[in-house]
XYZ file of N, CA and C in Angstrom:
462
model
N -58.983 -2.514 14.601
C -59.912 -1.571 15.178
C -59.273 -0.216 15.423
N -58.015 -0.161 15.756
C -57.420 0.952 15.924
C -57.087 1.895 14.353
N -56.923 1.336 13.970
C -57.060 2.580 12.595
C -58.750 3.154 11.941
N -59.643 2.273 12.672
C -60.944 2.503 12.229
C -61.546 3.637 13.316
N -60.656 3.712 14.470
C -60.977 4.100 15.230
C -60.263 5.693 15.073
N -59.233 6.179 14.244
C -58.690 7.351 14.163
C -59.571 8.433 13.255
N -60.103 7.906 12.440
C -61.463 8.856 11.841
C -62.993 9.201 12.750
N -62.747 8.553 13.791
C -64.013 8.675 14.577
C -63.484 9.871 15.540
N -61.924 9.729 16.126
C -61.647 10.933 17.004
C -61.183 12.051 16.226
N -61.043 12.005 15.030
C -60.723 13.197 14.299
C -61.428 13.901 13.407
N -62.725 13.615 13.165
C -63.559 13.896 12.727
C -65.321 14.486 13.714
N -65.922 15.115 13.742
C -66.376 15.290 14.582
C -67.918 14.950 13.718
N -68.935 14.216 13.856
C -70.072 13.661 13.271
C -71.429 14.146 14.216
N -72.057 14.715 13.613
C -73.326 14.539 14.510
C -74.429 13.577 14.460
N -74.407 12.889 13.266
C -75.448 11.400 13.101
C -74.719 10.547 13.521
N -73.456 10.274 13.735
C -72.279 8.988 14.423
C -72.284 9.928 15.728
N -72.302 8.641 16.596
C -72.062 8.871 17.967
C -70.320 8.308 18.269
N -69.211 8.417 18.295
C -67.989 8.165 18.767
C -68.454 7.167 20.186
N -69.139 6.867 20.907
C -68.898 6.590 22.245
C -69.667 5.079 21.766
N -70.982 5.234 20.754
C -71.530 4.378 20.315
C -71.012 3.228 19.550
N -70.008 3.436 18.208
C -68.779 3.029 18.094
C -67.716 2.434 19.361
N -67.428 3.095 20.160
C -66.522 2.205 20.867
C -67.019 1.655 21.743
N -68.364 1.454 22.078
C -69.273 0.613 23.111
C -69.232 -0.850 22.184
N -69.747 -0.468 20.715
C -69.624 -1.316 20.079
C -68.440 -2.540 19.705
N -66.980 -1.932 19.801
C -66.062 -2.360 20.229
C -65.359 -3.205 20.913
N -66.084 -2.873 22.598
C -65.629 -3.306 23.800
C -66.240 -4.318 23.864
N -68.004 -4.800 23.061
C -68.588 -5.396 23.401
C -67.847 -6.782 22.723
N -67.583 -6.494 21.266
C -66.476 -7.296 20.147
C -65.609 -8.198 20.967
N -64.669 -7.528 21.595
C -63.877 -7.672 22.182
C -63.129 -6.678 23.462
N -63.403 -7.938 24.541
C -63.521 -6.873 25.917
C -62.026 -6.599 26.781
N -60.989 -7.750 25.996
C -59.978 -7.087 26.294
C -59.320 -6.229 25.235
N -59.730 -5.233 24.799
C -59.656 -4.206 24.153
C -59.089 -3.080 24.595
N -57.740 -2.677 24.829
C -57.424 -1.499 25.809
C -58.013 -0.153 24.972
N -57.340 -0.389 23.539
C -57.610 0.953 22.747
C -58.672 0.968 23.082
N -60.317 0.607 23.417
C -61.360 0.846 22.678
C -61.374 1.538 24.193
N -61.164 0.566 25.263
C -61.416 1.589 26.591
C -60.689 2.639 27.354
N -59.641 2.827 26.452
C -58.726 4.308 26.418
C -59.764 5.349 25.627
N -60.163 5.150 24.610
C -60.947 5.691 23.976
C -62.260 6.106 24.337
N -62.833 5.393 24.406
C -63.707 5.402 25.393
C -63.625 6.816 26.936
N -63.132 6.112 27.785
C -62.470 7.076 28.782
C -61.842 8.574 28.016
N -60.984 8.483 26.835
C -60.952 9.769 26.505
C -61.992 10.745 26.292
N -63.342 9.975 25.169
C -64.416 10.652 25.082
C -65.197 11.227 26.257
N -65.595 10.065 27.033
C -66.233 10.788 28.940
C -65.558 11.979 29.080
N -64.211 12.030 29.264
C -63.142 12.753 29.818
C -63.882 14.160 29.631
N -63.674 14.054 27.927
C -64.196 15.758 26.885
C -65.384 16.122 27.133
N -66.403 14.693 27.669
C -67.652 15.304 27.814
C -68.376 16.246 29.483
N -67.222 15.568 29.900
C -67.351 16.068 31.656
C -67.627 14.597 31.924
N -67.962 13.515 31.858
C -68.522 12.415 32.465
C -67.544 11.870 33.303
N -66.827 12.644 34.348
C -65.663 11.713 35.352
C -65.364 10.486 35.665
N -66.787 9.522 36.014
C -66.931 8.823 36.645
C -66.571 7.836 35.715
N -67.175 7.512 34.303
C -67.384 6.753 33.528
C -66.010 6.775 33.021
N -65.247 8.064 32.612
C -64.140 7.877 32.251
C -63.283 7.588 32.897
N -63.424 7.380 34.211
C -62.153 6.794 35.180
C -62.555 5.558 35.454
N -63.717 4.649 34.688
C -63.779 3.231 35.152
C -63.467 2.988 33.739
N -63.352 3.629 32.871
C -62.849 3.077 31.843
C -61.058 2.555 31.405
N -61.012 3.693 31.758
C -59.365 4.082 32.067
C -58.713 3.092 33.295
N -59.682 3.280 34.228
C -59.075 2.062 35.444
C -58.745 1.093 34.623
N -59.845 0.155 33.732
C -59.711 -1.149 33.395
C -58.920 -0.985 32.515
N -58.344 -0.430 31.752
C -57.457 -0.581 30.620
C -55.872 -0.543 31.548
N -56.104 0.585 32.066
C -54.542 0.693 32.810
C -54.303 -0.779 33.681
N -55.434 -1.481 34.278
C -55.116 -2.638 34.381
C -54.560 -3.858 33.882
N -55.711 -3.774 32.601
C -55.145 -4.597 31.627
C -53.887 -4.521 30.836
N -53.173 -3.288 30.830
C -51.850 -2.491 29.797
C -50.828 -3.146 31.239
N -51.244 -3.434 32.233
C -49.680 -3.033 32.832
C -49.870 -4.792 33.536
N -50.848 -5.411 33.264
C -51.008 -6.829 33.338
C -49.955 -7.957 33.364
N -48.735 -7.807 34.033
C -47.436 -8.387 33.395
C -46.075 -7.663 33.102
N -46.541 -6.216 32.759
C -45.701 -5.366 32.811
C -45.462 -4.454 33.871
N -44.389 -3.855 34.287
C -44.316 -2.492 35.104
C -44.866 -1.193 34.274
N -45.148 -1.030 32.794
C -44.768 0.170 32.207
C -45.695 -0.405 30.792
N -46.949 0.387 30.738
C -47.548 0.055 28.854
C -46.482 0.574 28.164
N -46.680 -0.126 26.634
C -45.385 0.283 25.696
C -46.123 2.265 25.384
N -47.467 2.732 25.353
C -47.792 4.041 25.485
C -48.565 4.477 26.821
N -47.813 5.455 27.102
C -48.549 6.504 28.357
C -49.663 6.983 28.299
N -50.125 7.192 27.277
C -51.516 7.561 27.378
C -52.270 7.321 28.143
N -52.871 6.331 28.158
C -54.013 5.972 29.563
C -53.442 6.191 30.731
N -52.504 5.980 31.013
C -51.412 6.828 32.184
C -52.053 8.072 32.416
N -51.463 9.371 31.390
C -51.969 10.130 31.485
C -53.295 10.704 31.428
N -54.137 10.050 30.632
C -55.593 10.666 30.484
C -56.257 10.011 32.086
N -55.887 8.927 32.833
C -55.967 8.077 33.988
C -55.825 9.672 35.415
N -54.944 9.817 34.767
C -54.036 11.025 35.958
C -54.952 12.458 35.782
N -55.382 12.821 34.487
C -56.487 13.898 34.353
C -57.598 13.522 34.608
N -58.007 12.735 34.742
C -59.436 12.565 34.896
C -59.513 12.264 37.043
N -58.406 11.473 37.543
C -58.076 12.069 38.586
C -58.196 13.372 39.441
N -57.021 13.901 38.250
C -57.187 15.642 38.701
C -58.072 16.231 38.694
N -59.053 15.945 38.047
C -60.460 16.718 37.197
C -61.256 16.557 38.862
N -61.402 15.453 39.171
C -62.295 14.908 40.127
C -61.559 15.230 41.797
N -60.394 16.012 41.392
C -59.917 16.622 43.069
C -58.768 15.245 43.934
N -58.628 14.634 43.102
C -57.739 13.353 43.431
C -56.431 13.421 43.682
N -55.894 14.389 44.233
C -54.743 15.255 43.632
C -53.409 13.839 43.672
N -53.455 12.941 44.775
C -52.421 12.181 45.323
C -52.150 10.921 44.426
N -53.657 10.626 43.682
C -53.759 9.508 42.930
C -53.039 9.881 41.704
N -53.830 11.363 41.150
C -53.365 11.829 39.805
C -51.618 11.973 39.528
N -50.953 12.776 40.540
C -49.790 12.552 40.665
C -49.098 11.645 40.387
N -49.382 10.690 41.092
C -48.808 9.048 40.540
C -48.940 8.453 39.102
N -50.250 8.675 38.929
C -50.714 8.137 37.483
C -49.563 9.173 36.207
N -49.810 10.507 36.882
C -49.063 11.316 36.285
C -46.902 11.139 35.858
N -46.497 11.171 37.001
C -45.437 10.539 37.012
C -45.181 9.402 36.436
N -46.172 8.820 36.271
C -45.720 7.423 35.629
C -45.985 7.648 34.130
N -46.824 8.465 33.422
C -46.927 8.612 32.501
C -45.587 9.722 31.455
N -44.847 10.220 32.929
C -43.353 11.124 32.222
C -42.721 9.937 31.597
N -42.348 8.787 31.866
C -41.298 8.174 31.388
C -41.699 7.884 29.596
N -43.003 8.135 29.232
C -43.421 8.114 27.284
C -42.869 9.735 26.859
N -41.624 10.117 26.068
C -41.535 10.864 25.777
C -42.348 11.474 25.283
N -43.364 11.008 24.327
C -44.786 11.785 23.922
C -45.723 12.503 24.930
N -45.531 12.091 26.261
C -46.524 12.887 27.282
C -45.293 13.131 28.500
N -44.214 13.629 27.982
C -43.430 13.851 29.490
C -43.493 15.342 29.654
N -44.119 15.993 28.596
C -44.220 17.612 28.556
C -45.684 18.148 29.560
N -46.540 16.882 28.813
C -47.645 17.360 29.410
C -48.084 17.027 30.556
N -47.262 16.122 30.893
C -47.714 15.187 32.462
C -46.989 16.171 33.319
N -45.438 16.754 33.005
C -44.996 17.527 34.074
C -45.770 18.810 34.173
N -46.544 19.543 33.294
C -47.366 20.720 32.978
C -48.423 20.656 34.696
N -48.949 19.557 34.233
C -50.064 19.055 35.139
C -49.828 19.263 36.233
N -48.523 17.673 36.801
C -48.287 18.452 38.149
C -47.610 19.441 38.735
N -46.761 20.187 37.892
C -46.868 21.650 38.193
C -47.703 22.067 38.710
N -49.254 22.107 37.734
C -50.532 22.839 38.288
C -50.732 22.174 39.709
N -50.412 20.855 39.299
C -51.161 20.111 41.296
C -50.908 20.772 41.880
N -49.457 20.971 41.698
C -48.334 21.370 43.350
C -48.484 22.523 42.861
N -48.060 23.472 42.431
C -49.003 25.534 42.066
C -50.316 25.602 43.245
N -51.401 24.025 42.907
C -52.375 24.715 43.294
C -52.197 24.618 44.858
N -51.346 23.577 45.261
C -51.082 23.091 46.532
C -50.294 24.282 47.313
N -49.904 24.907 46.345
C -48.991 25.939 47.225
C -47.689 25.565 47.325
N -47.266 24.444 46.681
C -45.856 24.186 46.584
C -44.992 24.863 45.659
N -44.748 25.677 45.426
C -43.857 26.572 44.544
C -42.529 26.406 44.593
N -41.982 25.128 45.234
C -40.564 24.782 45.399
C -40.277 23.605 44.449
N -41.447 22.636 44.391
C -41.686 21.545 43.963
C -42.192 22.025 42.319
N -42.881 23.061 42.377
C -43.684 22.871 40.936
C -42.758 23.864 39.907
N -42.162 24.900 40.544
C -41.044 25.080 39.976
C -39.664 24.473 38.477
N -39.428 23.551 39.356
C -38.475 22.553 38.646
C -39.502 21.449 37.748
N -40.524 21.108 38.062
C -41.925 20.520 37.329
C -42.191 20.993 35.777
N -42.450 22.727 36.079
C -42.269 23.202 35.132
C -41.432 23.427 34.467
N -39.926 23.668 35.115
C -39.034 23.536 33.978
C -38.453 22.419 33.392
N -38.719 20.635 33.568
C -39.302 19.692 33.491
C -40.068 19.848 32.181
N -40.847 20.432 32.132
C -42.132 20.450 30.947
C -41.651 21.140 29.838
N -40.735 21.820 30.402
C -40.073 23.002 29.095
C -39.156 22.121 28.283
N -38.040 21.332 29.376
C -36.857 20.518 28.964
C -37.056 20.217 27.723
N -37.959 19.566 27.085
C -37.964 18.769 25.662
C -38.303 20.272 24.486
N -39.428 21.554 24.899
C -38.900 21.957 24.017
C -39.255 23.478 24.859
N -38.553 24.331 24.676
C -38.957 25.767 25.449
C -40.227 26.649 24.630
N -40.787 26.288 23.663
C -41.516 26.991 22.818
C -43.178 27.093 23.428
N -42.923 26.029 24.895
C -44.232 25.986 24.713
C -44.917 26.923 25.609
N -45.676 27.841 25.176
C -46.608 28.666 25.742
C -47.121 28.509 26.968
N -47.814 27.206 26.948
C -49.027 27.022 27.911
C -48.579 26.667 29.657
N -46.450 26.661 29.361
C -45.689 26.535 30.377
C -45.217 27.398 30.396
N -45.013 28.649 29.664
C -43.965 29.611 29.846
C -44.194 30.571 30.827
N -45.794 30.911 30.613
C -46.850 31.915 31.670
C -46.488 31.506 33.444
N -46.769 30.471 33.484
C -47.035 29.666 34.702
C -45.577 29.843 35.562
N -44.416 29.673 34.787
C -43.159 29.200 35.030
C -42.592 30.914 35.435
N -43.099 32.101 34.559
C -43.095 33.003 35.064
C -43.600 33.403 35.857
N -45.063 33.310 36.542
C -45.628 33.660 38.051
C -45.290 33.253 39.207
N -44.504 31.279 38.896
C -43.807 31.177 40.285
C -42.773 31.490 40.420
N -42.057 32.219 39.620
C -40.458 32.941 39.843
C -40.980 33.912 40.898
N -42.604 34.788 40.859
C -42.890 35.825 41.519
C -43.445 35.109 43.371
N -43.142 34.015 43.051
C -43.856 33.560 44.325
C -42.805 33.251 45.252
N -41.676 32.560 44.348
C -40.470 32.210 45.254
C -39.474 33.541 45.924
């Protein structure tokens, strides 16, 4: 299901519904994490908070079922934005942090709570966050801005 499922998020269809597809999925088979990562990602893009954080709940349940740590962060992280999205700041954090240890999202998870703690007014904390986010590669833009305004704050 997971490779059937990479033309549905990369392709954008207006007679295929993506959400319809992975409803279809979950129904297949309900311990399905991909389908309800997926799932939860789509809500996420659409604004639907609610739906995408009960989606995401149950998968992050099911991924860490036995384990301390899924073998991918993802639902970690998309778990921790959809948090943030909804003003959760204490939950997202956590979800967030836990999602640094997947080198694939340790750029973007520290980005994030940067922004938490920025928005919190912590500029001591989000500081080193951001340069955290840079560590793996300095090129990235969408940290470089940010990382320069709290130099002006400290």
């Amino acid at each position: 299901m997971l490779l059937a499922r990479k033309p549905i998020d990369q392709v954008h269809n207006t007679r295929d519904s993506a959400v319809a597809q992975y409803e279809g999925e979950r129904k297949r088979d309900r311990a399905d994490t991909g389908g309800k990562t997926a799932l939860g990602k789509s809500h996420l893009r659409r604004g639907d908070l609610d739906r995408a954080r009960q989606h995401l709940e149950t998968a992050v349940v099911r991924l860490t079922q036995g384990y301390t740590r899924p073998s991918s962060a993802e639902t970690l992280y998309l778990l921790g934005l959809t948090l943030k999205a909804q003003g959760q700041y204490d939950k997202a954090v956590d979800f967030l942090y836990r999602s640094t240890w997947d080198y694939a999202w340790y750029s973007a998870a520290y980005l994030e709570l940067a922004q938490i703690s920025s928005m919190n007014g912590n500029w001591a904390t989000a500081l080193p966050q951001i340069a955290e986010s840079l560590s793996p590669t300095t090129r990235n833009s969408r940290a470089i801005r940010p990382k320069a305004a709290m130099h002006t704050k400290l």
